[in-house]
CSV table of C-alpha atoms in Angstrom, one decimal:
chain,number,residue,atom,x,y,z
A,1,MET,CA,0.1,0.2,0.1
A,2,LEU,CA,1.9,3.3,-1.0
A,3,LYS,CA,1.9,6.0,1.9
A,4,THR,CA,2.3,10.2,0.8
A,5,GLN,CA,5.5,11.4,1.0
A,6,LEU,CA,5.1,15.2,2.1
A,7,ASN,CA,7.6,17.8,0.6
A,8,LYS,CA,8.5,21.3,0.9
A,9,ASN,CA,8.3,21.4,-2.6
A,10,PHE,CA,4.9,19.8,-3.5
A,11,ASP,CA,3.6,19.6,-7.0
A,12,THR,CA,1.4,23.0,-8.0
A,13,GLY,CA,0.7,21.5,-11.5
A,14,ASP,CA,0.1,24.7,-13.5
A,15,PHE,CA,-0.4,27.5,-10.6
A,16,LYS,CA,0.8,30.5,-10.6
A,17,ILE,CA,0.5,33.4,-8.3
A,18,GLY,CA,0.1,35.5,-10.6
A,19,ALA,CA,2.3,38.6,-9.6
A,20,SER,CA,5.8,39.5,-9.8
A,21,VAL,CA,7.6,39.0,-6.1
A,22,ILE,CA,7.9,42.3,-5.8
A,23,LYS,CA,3.9,43.4,-5.7
A,24,GLN,CA,3.7,40.1,-3.6
A,25,PHE,CA,6.1,41.5,-0.7
A,26,LEU,CA,4.5,45.1,-1.3
A,27,TRP,CA,1.0,43.6,-0.9
A,28,TYR,CA,2.6,41.6,2.6
A,29,PHE,CA,3.4,44.8,4.3
A,30,THR,CA,0.1,46.5,2.9
A,31,ASP,CA,-2.2,43.7,3.6
A,32,VAL,CA,-0.3,43.5,7.6
A,33,PHE,CA,-0.7,47.5,8.1
A,34,PHE,CA,-3.9,48.0,6.7
A,35,PHE,CA,-6.1,45.4,6.6
A,36,LYS,CA,-5.2,42.6,9.5
A,37,SER,CA,-3.9,45.2,11.6
A,38,ARG,CA,-7.7,46.4,11.8
A,39,MET,CA,-6.4,50.1,12.4
A,40,MET,CA,-8.1,51.2,9.6
A,41,PRO,CA,-11.7,50.7,9.7
A,42,VAL,CA,-12.0,53.5,5.9
A,43,SER,CA,-14.1,51.4,4.0
A,44,ALA,CA,-12.7,53.3,0.5
A,45,VAL,CA,-9.0,52.8,2.0
A,46,LEU,CA,-9.5,49.5,1.6
A,47,VAL,CA,-11.1,49.3,-1.5
A,48,PHE,CA,-8.4,51.8,-3.5
A,49,PHE,CA,-5.2,49.7,-1.6
A,50,LEU,CA,-7.2,46.6,-3.1
A,51,GLU,CA,-7.7,48.5,-6.7
A,52,LEU,CA,-4.1,49.4,-6.3
A,53,PHE,CA,-3.5,45.5,-6.4
A,54,GLY,CA,-4.9,44.9,-8.8
A,55,ALA,CA,-9.2,43.6,-7.6
A,56,LYS,CA,-11.7,44.7,-9.7
A,57,ILE,CA,-14.4,46.3,-7.5
A,58,GLY,CA,-17.7,47.9,-8.3
A,59,LYS,CA,-19.2,51.0,-6.5
A,60,GLU,CA,-20.2,51.5,-3.7
A,61,VAL,CA,-18.4,48.2,-2.0
A,62,ARG,CA,-17.7,47.9,1.8
A,63,ILE,CA,-15.0,46.5,3.3
A,64,LYS,CA,-14.9,46.2,7.0
A,65,PRO,CA,-10.9,46.2,8.7
A,66,GLY,CA,-9.7,42.7,9.4
A,67,ILE,CA,-10.4,40.7,6.6
A,68,HIS,CA,-7.4,38.3,5.0
A,69,ILE,CA,-7.0,38.4,0.9
A,70,LYS,CA,-4.3,36.0,-0.3
A,71,TYR,CA,-4.5,37.4,-3.8
A,72,PRO,CA,-6.2,40.8,-4.3
A,73,TRP,CA,-5.4,40.6,-8.4
A,74,LYS,CA,-7.7,37.5,-7.8
A,75,LEU,CA,-10.5,38.5,-6.8
A,76,GLU,CA,-13.2,40.8,-8.4
A,77,VAL,CA,-16.1,42.2,-6.4
A,78,GLY,CA,-19.8,44.0,-7.6
A,79,ASP,CA,-21.4,46.7,-6.6
A,80,TYR,CA,-23.1,47.1,-3.5
A,81,SER,CA,-21.5,44.1,-2.0
A,82,TRP,CA,-20.4,43.5,1.4
A,83,LEU,CA,-17.4,41.4,2.5
A,84,ALA,CA,-17.1,41.3,6.7
A,85,ASP,CA,-13.8,40.4,8.3
A,86,CYS,CA,-13.9,37.3,5.8
A,87,TYR,CA,-10.5,34.5,4.8
A,88,ILE,CA,-10.4,34.4,1.8
A,89,ASP,CA,-7.7,32.5,0.3
A,90,ASN,CA,-8.0,33.1,-3.2
A,91,LEU,CA,-4.9,30.6,-4.8
A,92,ASP,CA,-7.7,30.9,-7.7
A,93,HIS,CA,-10.2,33.3,-9.2
A,94,VAL,CA,-12.8,34.6,-6.3
A,95,LYS,CA,-15.8,36.7,-8.0
A,96,ILE,CA,-18.1,38.1,-6.2
A,97,GLY,CA,-21.4,39.3,-7.5
A,98,LYS,CA,-24.0,42.6,-7.2
A,99,ASN,CA,-25.5,42.8,-3.8
A,100,CYS,CA,-23.5,39.7,-2.1
A,101,CYS,CA,-22.7,39.8,1.6
A,102,ILE,CA,-20.0,37.8,2.8
A,103,SER,CA,-20.6,37.7,7.0
A,104,GLN,CA,-18.1,37.5,9.7
A,105,GLN,CA,-15.5,35.1,9.8
A,106,ALA,CA,-16.6,33.0,6.9
A,107,ILE,CA,-14.1,31.5,5.0
A,108,LEU,CA,-13.9,31.0,1.2
A,109,ILE,CA,-10.6,28.5,0.7
A,110,THR,CA,-10.5,27.8,-3.4
A,111,GLY,CA,-7.4,25.5,-3.2
A,112,ASN,CA,-7.0,22.1,-1.6
A,113,HIS,CA,-4.7,19.0,-1.9
A,114,ASN,CA,-5.3,15.9,-4.0
A,115,TYR,CA,-5.5,13.0,-1.2
A,116,LYS,CA,-5.0,10.3,-3.9
A,117,SER,CA,-1.7,11.3,-4.8
A,118,THR,CA,1.4,10.5,-2.8
A,119,GLY,CA,2.9,14.2,-3.7
A,120,PHE,CA,-0.1,15.8,-2.1
A,121,ASP,CA,0.0,17.6,-5.0
A,122,LEU,CA,-2.0,21.2,-5.5
A,123,ILE,CA,-5.6,21.6,-6.9
A,124,THR,CA,-7.7,24.6,-7.4
A,125,SER,CA,-11.0,25.6,-8.2
A,126,SER,CA,-12.4,29.1,-8.4
A,127,ILE,CA,-15.6,30.5,-6.5
A,128,ILE,CA,-18.7,32.3,-7.5
A,129,LEU,CA,-20.9,33.9,-5.9
A,130,GLU,CA,-23.5,35.2,-7.8
A,131,ASP,CA,-26.3,38.3,-7.6
A,132,GLY,CA,-27.5,38.5,-4.1
A,133,ALA,CA,-25.8,35.8,-2.7
A,134,TRP,CA,-25.5,35.8,1.2
A,135,ILE,CA,-22.6,33.4,3.2
A,136,GLY,CA,-23.4,33.4,6.9
A,137,ALA,CA,-21.2,34.3,9.5
A,138,ALA,CA,-18.5,31.3,9.7
A,139,ALA,CA,-19.8,29.4,7.3
A,140,LYS,CA,-17.6,28.4,5.2
A,141,VAL,CA,-17.3,27.4,1.0
A,142,GLY,CA,-14.7,24.8,-0.8
A,143,PRO,CA,-13.3,25.0,-3.7
A,144,GLY,CA,-15.3,25.1,-6.9
A,145,VAL,CA,-18.6,25.9,-5.7
A,146,ILE,CA,-20.8,28.8,-7.1
A,147,LEU,CA,-23.5,30.3,-4.9
A,148,GLN,CA,-26.2,30.8,-7.4
A,149,SER,CA,-28.6,33.9,-8.1
A,150,HIS,CA,-29.5,34.6,-3.9
A,151,SER,CA,-28.7,31.2,-2.5
A,152,VAL,CA,-28.1,31.8,1.0
A,153,LEU,CA,-25.4,29.6,3.0
A,154,THR,CA,-26.7,29.7,7.1
A,155,LEU,CA,-24.4,30.6,10.6
A,156,GLY,CA,-21.8,28.2,10.7
A,157,SER,CA,-22.5,26.1,7.7
A,158,VAL,CA,-20.1,23.9,5.2
A,159,THR,CA,-20.3,23.8,1.8
A,160,THR,CA,-18.7,21.9,-1.3
A,161,LYS,CA,-21.0,22.1,-4.0
A,162,ASN,CA,-23.2,24.4,-6.1
A,163,LEU,CA,-26.2,26.0,-4.3
A,164,MET,CA,-29.3,26.6,-5.9
A,165,PRO,CA,-30.9,29.6,-6.9
A,166,TYR,CA,-32.7,31.6,-3.8
A,167,SER,CA,-32.2,28.5,-1.7
A,168,ILE,CA,-31.1,28.2,2.0
A,169,TYR,CA,-29.0,25.6,3.0
A,170,GLN,CA,-28.2,24.8,6.5
A,171,GLY,CA,-25.7,22.2,8.0
A,172,ASN,CA,-22.7,19.9,7.5
A,173,PRO,CA,-22.3,19.2,5.2
A,174,ALA,CA,-25.1,21.7,4.5
A,175,VAL,CA,-28.8,20.8,2.3
A,176,LYS,CA,-31.5,22.6,1.4
A,177,ILE,CA,-33.8,23.4,4.2
A,178,LYS,CA,-35.9,25.8,2.4
A,179,GLU,CA,-37.0,28.8,-0.5
A,180,ARG,CA,-35.3,32.5,0.2
A,181,SER,CA,-38.6,34.5,-0.2
A,182,ILE,CA,-37.7,38.4,-0.6
A,183,LYS,CA,-40.3,40.7,0.7
A,184,GLU,CA,-39.9,44.3,-0.4
């Protein structure tokens, strides 16, 4: 029976960080001083830095202090969306539509390792939140997941599968519990 053999230099396949070493270095310090330190409470300043490092940010987006974004150049956020102090580990592209909400301590992970490979090789897949999607506090979203239009992943729930539109999901693994009804 084969066993895993973990190495510091595991196979990353066709993974590319997508930025020069200098850009990565500058982002590291910008992230530490302005985002992780929570010393900058002004959303417009945080948006400015994300755009400076290549993120595509829509109008009137709210970014809260304490947010973690691995690579801003792999992030797209639509108009009027809110991102609390969540954790976006975007080794791959993360696209957040318009009027989306990612609540406190939510986690979006675009990378994982191939547990079937002896080398534990890296695999990545993008995450997409379509317009109106909401990720509740402390919820977790795995690689390759699409939260379809106005879907909800509730507090503390975990999904590795796509969520249907206008549906509310709960649990670990998350299952649909009801339709989302939006009232005026």
